[in-house]
Coordinates of C-alpha atoms and ligand atoms in Angstrom, one line a residue:
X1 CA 7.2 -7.1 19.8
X2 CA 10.0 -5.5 17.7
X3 CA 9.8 -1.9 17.4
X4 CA 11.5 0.3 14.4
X5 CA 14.2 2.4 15.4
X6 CA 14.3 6.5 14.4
X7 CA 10.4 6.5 14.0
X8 CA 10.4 10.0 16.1
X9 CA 6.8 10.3 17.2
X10 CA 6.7 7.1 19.2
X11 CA 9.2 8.0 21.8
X12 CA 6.7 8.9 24.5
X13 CA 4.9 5.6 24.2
X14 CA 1.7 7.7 25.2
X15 CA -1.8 7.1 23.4
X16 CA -2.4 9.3 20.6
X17 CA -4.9 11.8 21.6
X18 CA -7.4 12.7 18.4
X19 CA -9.9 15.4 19.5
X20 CA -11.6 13.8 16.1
X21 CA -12.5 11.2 17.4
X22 CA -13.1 12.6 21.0
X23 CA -15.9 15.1 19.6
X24 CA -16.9 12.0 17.6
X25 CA -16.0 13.9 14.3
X26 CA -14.3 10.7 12.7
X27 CA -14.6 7.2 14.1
X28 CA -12.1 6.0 11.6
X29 CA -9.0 4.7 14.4
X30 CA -11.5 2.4 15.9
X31 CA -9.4 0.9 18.6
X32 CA -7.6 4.4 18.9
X33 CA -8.3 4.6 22.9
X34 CA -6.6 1.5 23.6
X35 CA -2.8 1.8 24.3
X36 CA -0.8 0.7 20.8
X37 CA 1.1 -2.5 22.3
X38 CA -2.2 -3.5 23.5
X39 CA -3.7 -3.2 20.1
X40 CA -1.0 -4.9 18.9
X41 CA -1.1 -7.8 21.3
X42 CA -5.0 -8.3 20.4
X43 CA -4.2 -8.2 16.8
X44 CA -1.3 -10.8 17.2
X45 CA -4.0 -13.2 19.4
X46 CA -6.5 -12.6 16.8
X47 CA -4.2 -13.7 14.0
X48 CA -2.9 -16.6 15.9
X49 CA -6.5 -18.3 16.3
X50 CA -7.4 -17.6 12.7
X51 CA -4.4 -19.5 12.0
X52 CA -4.4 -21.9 14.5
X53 CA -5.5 -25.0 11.7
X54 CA -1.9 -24.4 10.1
X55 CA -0.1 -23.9 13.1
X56 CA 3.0 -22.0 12.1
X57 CA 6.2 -23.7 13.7
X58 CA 7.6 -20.2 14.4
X59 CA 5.9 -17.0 15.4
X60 CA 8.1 -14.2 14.7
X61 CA 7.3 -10.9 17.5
X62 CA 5.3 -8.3 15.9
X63 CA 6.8 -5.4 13.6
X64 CA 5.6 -2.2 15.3
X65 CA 5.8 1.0 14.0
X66 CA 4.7 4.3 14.9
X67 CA 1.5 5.1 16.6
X68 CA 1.3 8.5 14.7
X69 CA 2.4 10.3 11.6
X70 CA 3.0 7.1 9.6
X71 CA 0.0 7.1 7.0
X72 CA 2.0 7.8 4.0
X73 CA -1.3 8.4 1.5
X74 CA -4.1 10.8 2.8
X75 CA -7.7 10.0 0.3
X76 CA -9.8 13.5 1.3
X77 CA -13.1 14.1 0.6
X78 CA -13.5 17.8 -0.2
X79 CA -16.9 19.2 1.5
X80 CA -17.8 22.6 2.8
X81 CA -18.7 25.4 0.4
X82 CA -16.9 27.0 -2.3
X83 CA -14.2 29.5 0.0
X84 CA -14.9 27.6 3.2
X85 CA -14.2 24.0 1.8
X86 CA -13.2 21.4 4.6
X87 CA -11.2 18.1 3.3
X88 CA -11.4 15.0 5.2
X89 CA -14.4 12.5 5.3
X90 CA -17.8 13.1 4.7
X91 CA -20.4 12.2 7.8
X92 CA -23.5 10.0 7.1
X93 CA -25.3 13.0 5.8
X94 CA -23.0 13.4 3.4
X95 CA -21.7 17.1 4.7
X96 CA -17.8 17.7 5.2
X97 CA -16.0 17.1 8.2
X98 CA -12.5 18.7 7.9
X99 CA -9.8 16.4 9.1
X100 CA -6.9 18.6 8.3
X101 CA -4.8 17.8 11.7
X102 CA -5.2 14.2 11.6
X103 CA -2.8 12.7 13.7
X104 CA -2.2 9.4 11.4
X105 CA -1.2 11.1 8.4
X106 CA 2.6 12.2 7.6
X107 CA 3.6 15.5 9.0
X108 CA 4.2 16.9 5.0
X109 CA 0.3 16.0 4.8
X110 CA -0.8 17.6 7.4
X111 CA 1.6 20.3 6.6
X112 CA -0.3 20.7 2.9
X113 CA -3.8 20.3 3.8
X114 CA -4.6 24.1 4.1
X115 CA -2.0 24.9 1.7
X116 CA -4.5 23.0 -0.5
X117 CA -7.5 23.9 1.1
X118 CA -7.1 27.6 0.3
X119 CA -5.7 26.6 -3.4
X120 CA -9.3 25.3 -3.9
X121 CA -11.0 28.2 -1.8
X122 CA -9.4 30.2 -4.5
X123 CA -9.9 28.2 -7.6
X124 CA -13.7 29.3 -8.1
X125 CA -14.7 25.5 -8.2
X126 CA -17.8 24.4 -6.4
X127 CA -16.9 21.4 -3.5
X128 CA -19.0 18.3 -5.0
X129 CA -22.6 18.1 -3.0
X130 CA -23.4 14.6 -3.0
X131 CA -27.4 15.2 -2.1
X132 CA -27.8 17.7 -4.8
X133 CA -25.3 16.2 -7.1
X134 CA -24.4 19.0 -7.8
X135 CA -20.4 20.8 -8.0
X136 CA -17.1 19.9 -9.1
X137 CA -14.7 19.0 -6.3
X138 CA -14.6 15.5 -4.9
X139 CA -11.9 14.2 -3.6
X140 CA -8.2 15.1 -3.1
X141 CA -5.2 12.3 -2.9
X142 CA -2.1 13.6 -1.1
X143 CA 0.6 11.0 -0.9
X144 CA 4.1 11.6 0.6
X145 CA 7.2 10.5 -0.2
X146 CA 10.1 10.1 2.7
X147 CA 11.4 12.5 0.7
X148 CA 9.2 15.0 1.3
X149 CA 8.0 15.1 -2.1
X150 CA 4.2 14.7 -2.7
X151 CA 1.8 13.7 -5.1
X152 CA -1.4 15.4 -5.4
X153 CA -4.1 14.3 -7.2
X154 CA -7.9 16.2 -7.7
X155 CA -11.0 14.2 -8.1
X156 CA -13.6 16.1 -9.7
X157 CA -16.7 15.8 -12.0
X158 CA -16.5 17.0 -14.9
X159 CA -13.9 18.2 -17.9
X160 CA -14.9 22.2 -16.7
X161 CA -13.0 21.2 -12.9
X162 CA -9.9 20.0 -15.3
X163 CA -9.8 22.9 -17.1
X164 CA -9.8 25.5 -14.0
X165 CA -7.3 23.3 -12.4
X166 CA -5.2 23.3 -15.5
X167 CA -5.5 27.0 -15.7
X168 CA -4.5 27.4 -12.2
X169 CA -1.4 25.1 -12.3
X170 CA 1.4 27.5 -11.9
X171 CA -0.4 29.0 -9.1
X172 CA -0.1 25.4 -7.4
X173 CA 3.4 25.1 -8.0
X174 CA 4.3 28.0 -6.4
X175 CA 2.3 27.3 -3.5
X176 CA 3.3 23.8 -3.0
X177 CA 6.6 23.1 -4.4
X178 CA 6.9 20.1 -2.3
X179 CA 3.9 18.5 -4.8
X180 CA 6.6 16.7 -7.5
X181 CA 3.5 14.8 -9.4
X182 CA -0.2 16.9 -9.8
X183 CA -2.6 15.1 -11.7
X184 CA -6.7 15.7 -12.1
X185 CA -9.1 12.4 -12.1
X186 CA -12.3 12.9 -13.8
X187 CA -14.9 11.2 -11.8
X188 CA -18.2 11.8 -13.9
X189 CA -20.6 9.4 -12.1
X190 CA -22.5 10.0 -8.9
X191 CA -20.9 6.7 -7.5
X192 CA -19.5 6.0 -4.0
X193 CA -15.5 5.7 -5.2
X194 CA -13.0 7.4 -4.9
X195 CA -11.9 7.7 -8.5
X196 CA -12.5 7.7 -12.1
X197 CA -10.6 5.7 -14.9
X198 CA -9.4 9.1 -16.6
X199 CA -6.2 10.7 -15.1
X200 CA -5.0 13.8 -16.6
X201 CA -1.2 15.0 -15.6
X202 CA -0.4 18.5 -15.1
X203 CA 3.1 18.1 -13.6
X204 CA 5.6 15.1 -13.4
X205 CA 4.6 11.5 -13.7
X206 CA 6.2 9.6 -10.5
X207 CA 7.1 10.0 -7.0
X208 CA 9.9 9.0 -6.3
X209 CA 9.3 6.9 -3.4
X210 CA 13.2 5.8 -1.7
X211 CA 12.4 2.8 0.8
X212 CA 15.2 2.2 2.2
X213 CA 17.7 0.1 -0.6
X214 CA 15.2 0.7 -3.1
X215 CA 13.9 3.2 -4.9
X216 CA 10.2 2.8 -5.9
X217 CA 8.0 4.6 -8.8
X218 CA 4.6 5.2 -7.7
X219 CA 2.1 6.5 -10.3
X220 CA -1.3 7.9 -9.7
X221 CA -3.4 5.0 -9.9
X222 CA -1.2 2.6 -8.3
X223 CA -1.2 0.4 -5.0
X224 CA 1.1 1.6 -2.4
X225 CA 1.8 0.2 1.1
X226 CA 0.6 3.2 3.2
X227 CA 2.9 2.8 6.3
X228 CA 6.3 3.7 4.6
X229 CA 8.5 2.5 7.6
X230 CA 6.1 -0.6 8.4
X231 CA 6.2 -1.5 4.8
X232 CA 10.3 -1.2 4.4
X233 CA 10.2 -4.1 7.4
X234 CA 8.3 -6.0 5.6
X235 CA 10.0 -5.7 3.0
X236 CA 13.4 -6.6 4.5
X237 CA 11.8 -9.5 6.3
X238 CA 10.1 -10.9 2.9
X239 CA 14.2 -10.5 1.1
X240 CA 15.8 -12.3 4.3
X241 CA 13.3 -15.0 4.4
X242 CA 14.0 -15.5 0.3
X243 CA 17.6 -15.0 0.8
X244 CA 17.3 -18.2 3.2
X245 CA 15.1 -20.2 0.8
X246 CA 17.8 -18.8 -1.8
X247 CA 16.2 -19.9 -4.8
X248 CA 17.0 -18.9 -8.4
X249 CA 13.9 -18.0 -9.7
X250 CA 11.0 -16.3 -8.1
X251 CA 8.0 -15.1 -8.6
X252 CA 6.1 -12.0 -7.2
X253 CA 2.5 -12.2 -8.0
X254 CA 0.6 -9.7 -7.4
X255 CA 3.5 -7.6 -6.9
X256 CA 2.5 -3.4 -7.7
X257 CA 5.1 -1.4 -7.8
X258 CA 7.8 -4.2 -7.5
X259 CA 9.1 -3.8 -3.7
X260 CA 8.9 -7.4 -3.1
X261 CA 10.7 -8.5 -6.5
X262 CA 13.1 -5.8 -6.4
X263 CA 14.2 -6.1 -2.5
X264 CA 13.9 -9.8 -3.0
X265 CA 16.6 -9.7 -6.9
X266 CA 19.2 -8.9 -4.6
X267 CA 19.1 -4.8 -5.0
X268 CA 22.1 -3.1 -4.9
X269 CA 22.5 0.2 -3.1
X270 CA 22.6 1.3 0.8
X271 CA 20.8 -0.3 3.2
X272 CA 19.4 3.0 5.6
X273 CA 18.7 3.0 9.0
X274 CA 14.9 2.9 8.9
X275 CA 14.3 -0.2 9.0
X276 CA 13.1 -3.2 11.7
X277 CA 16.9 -4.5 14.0
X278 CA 16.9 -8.1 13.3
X279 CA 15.1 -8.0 10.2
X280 CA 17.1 -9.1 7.5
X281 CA 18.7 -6.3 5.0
X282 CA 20.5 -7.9 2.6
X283 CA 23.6 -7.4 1.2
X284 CA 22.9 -6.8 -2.7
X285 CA 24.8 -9.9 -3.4
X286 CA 22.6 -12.6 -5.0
X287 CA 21.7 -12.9 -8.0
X288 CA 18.2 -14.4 -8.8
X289 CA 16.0 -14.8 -11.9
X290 CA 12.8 -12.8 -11.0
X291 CA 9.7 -12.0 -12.1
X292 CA 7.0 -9.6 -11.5
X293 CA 3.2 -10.3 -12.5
X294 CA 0.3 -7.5 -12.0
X295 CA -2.8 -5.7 -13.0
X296 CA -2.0 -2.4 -13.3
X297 CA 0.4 -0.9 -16.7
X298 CA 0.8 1.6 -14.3
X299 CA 2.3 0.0 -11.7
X300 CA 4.1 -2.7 -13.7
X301 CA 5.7 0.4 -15.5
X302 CA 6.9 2.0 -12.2
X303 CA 8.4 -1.3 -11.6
X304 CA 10.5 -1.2 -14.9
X305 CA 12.0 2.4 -14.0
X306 CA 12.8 1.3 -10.3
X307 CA 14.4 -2.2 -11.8
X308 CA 16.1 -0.2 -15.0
X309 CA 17.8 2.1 -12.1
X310 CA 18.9 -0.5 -10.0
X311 CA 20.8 -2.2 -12.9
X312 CA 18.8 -5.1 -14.0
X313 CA 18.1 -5.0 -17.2
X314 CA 13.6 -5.8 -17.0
X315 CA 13.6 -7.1 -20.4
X316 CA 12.0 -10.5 -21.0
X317 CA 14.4 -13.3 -20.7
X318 CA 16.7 -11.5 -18.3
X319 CA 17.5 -11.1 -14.4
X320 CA 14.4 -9.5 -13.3
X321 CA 10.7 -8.8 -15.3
X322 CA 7.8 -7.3 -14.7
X323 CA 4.5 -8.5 -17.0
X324 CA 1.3 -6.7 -16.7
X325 CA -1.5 -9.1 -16.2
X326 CA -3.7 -11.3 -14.4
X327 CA -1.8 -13.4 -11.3
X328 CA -4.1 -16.9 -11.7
X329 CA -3.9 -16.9 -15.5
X330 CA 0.0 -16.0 -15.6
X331 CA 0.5 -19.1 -12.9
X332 CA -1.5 -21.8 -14.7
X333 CA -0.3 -20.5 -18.2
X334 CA 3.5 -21.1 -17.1
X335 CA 2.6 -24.2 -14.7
X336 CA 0.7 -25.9 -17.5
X337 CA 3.6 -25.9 -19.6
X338 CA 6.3 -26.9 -16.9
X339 CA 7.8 -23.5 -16.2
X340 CA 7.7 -23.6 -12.6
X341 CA 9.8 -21.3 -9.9
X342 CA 11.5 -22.7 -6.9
X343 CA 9.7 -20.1 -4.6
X344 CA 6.3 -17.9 -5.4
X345 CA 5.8 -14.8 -3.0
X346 CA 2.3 -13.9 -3.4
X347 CA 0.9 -10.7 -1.7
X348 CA -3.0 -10.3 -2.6
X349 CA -6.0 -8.0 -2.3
X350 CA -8.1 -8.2 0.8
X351 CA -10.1 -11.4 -1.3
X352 CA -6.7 -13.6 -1.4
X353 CA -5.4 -15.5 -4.2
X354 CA -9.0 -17.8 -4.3
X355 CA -9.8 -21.0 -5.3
X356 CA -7.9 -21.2 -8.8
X357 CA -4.3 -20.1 -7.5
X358 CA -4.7 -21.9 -4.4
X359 CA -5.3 -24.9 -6.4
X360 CA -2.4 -24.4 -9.3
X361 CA -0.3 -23.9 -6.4
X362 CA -1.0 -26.8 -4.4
X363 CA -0.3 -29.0 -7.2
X364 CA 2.5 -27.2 -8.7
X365 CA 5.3 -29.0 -6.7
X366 CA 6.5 -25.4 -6.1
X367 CA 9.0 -26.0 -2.7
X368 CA 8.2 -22.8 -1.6
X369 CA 5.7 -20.0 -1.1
X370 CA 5.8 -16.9 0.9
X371 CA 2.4 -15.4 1.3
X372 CA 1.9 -11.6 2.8
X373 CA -1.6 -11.1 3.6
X374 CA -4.1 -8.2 4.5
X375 CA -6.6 -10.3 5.6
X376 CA -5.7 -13.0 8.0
X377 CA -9.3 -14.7 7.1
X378 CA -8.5 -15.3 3.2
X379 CA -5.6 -16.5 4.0
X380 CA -6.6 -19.3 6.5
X381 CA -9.6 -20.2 3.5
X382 CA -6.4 -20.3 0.5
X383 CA -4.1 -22.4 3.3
X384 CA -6.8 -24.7 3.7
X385 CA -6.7 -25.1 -0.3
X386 CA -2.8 -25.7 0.3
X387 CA -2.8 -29.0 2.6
X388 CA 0.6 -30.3 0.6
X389 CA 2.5 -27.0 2.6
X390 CA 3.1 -26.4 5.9
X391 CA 3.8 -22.9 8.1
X392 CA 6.9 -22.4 8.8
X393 CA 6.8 -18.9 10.0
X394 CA 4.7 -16.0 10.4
X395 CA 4.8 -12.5 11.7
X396 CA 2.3 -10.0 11.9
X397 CA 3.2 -6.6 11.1
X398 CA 1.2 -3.3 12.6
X399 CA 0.7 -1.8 9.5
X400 CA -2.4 -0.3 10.1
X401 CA -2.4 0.9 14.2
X402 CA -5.4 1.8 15.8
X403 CA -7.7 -0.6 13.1
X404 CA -8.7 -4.0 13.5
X405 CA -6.2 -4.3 10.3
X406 CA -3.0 -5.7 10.2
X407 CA -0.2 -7.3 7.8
X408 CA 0.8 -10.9 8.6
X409 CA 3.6 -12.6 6.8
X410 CA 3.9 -16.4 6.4
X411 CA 6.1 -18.9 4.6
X412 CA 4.9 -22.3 3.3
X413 CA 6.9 -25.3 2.8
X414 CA 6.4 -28.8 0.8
X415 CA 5.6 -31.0 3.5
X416 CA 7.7 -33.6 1.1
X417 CA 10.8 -30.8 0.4
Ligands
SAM501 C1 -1.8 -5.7 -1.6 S1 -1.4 -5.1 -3.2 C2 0.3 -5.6 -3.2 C3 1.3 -4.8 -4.0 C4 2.7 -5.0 -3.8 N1 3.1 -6.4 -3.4 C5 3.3 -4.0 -2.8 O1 3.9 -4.4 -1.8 O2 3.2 -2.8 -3.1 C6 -2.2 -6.1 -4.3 C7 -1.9 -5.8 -5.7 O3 -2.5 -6.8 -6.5 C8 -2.9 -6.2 -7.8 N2 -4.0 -7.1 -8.3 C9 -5.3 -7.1 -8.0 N3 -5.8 -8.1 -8.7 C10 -4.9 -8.7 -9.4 C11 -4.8 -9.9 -10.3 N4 -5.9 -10.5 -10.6 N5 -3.7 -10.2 -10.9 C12 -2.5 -9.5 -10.6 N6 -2.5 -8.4 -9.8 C13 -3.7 -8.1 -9.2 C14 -3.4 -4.8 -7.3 O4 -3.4 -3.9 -8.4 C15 -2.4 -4.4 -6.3 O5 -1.3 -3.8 -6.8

């Protein structure tokens, strides 16, 4: 195992106690009573015999990070009653259970939650009551920057919970000048999400999210990894693993707010101490032709602000780009017509990169692929699709401690490179 340096909470190597989950309030940290390197350990042998038909010729040791304060994004449900409101999860009845001292979430969360507890208390609005169907508030998103900075974000029903929030604006400010970005989601449908489509913004537009070398945009809406110092490892490792491959073009698919492209471009800037010893960092000298490929305008425009402020120019045709659009149809469009990258990193949703992309890959002569993967089951399924490349390493990352979840890391290479 290889465990982060300054990650200040993990010092005592002791479990993390959660009277939560003791009272059994919030079964969320399923595995939370069993010591963190064990967890880890588990995870790692888990991973290795979903693997074990592609037998990676390297195992790297696990990235570890903290055990505590490391979730960077808090999604609360709001409960309770109007001046007594709880925020956390709901239980299966559908009434609040206030999590507000959660031991997972960054210390600036924590430090918010009542902060934005009373701000609500005060605001008049009703806490949404999912049996009656009846009230305003639903959820709240807190997500914190290393900075310190924070976005906040209110779900609620209806235009009438925008308009009081709107009203009541100033009032927030003042009482949480940490919150940089404040945004209201209208979530008019009795559905089981945790947001709308519409997102209304009452102060700033990003957060300024500084990972180590590289600055990231995050926008409401937007895919974040949610373990700041796990994710700047990953990260690092991803760039030193391209760095060795050293190809001149590159493509991130599914890439969000860009980290992957834009640590991989060869990022200028300082390299900071929070990040994994041994895990490459970089040195902001290559220079690589790379380009960025996702869903989300939102995220794909974040990625243009980070790029733009590193110095690469993100217009078509240049260094490094970002497109907005589908991953599969952007690969066969540009494999169809020969345009083909010496190395793909993909980095999917929980389903993988399925049939289609598994396939265009495979047959795309691509030399090399580095795939980062939340779900260690999809990507055996998409491997199996990919007989032509071979594992040359893997290494699980503990980006999600005391779940069954975890972040493995893997490159392929043409059996015939
Ligand atoms: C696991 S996240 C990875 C984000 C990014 N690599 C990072 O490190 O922040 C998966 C991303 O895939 C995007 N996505 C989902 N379906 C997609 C598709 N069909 N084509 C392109 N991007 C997609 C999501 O919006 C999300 O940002």
């Amino acid at each position: 195992m290889t465990s982060l340096p300054l990650t200040p909470t993990s010092a005592d190597n002791g479990q993390l106690e959660c009277h939560y989950f003791n009272d059994g309030l919030c079964r969320s940290c399923t595995f939370i009573e069993t010591p963190h390197a064990q967890q880890v350990a588990d995870k790692e042998s888990w991973c290795r015999e979903v693997l074990a038909n592609h037998s990676p010729a390297a195992w790297l040791p696990s990235v570890v990070g903290a055990d505590r304060d490391f979730r960077n994004r808090a999604k609360l449900a709001v409960g309770g009653s109007l001046g007594s409101v709880t925020l956390g999860i709901l239980d299966q009845g559908f009434y609040g259970v206030d999590l507000r001292e959660c031991g997972i979430q960054a210390p600036q969360i924590r430090a918010i939650i009542p902060v934005i507890g009373q701000f609500l208390n005060d605001s008049g609005l009703d806490p949404y009551d999912v049996n009656a169907r009846r009230g305003e508030l639903k959820f709240v998103h807190i997500t914190a920057a290393p900075s310190g900075d924070l976005m906040v974000r209110f779900v609620v029903r209806s235009q009438h919970g925008l308009d009081v929030l709107r009203t009541r604006r100033e009032q927030l400010i003042e009482l949480a000048p940490a919150a940089t970005v404040v945004s209201v989601n209208l979530l008019p449908e009795h559905k089981a999400v945790l947001e709308g489509s519409r997102e209304e913004m009452l102060l700033g537009d990003s957060l300024r999210m500084n990972l180590g070398r590289v600055d990231m945009h995050l926008r409401p809406q937007s895919f974040f990894q949610t373990n700041t110092d796990v994710a700047i490892s990953l990260y690092n490792q991803i760039a030193a693993w391209v760095d060795e491959i050293a190809p001149d073009s590159l493509w991130d698919l599914y890439c969000g707010v860009g980290g992957f492209a834009l640590y991989c471009a060869g990022a200028t800037g300082q390299q900071t101490s929070r990040t994994v010893t041994g895990v490459g960092d970089g040195d902001g000298a290559v220079s690589r032709r790379v380009t960025g490929v996702e869903l989300s305008d939102q995220a794909i425009e974040s990625a243009k602000i980070s790029a733009a402020e590193l110095g690469f120019d993100s217009q078509p045709g240049t260094t490094v780009e970002f497109l907005a659009g589908d991953a599969t149809e952007f690969a066969e469009a540009n494999l169809a017509t020969g345009e083909r990258p010496d190395c793909v990193i993909v980095n999917p949703p929980r389903r993988g990169i399925g049939v289609r992309l598994s396939t265009a890959l495979e047959d795309s002569g691509i030399e090399h692929i580095v795939y980062s993967s939340c779900n260690p089951l999809t990507l055996a399924k998409d491997l199996d699709r990919m007989p032509s490349y071979t594992v040359a390493r893997a290494r699980v990352f503990d980006m999600f401690p005391h779940t069954k979840h975890l972040e493995v890391a893997v490159v392929l290479e043409r059996r015939d490179h």
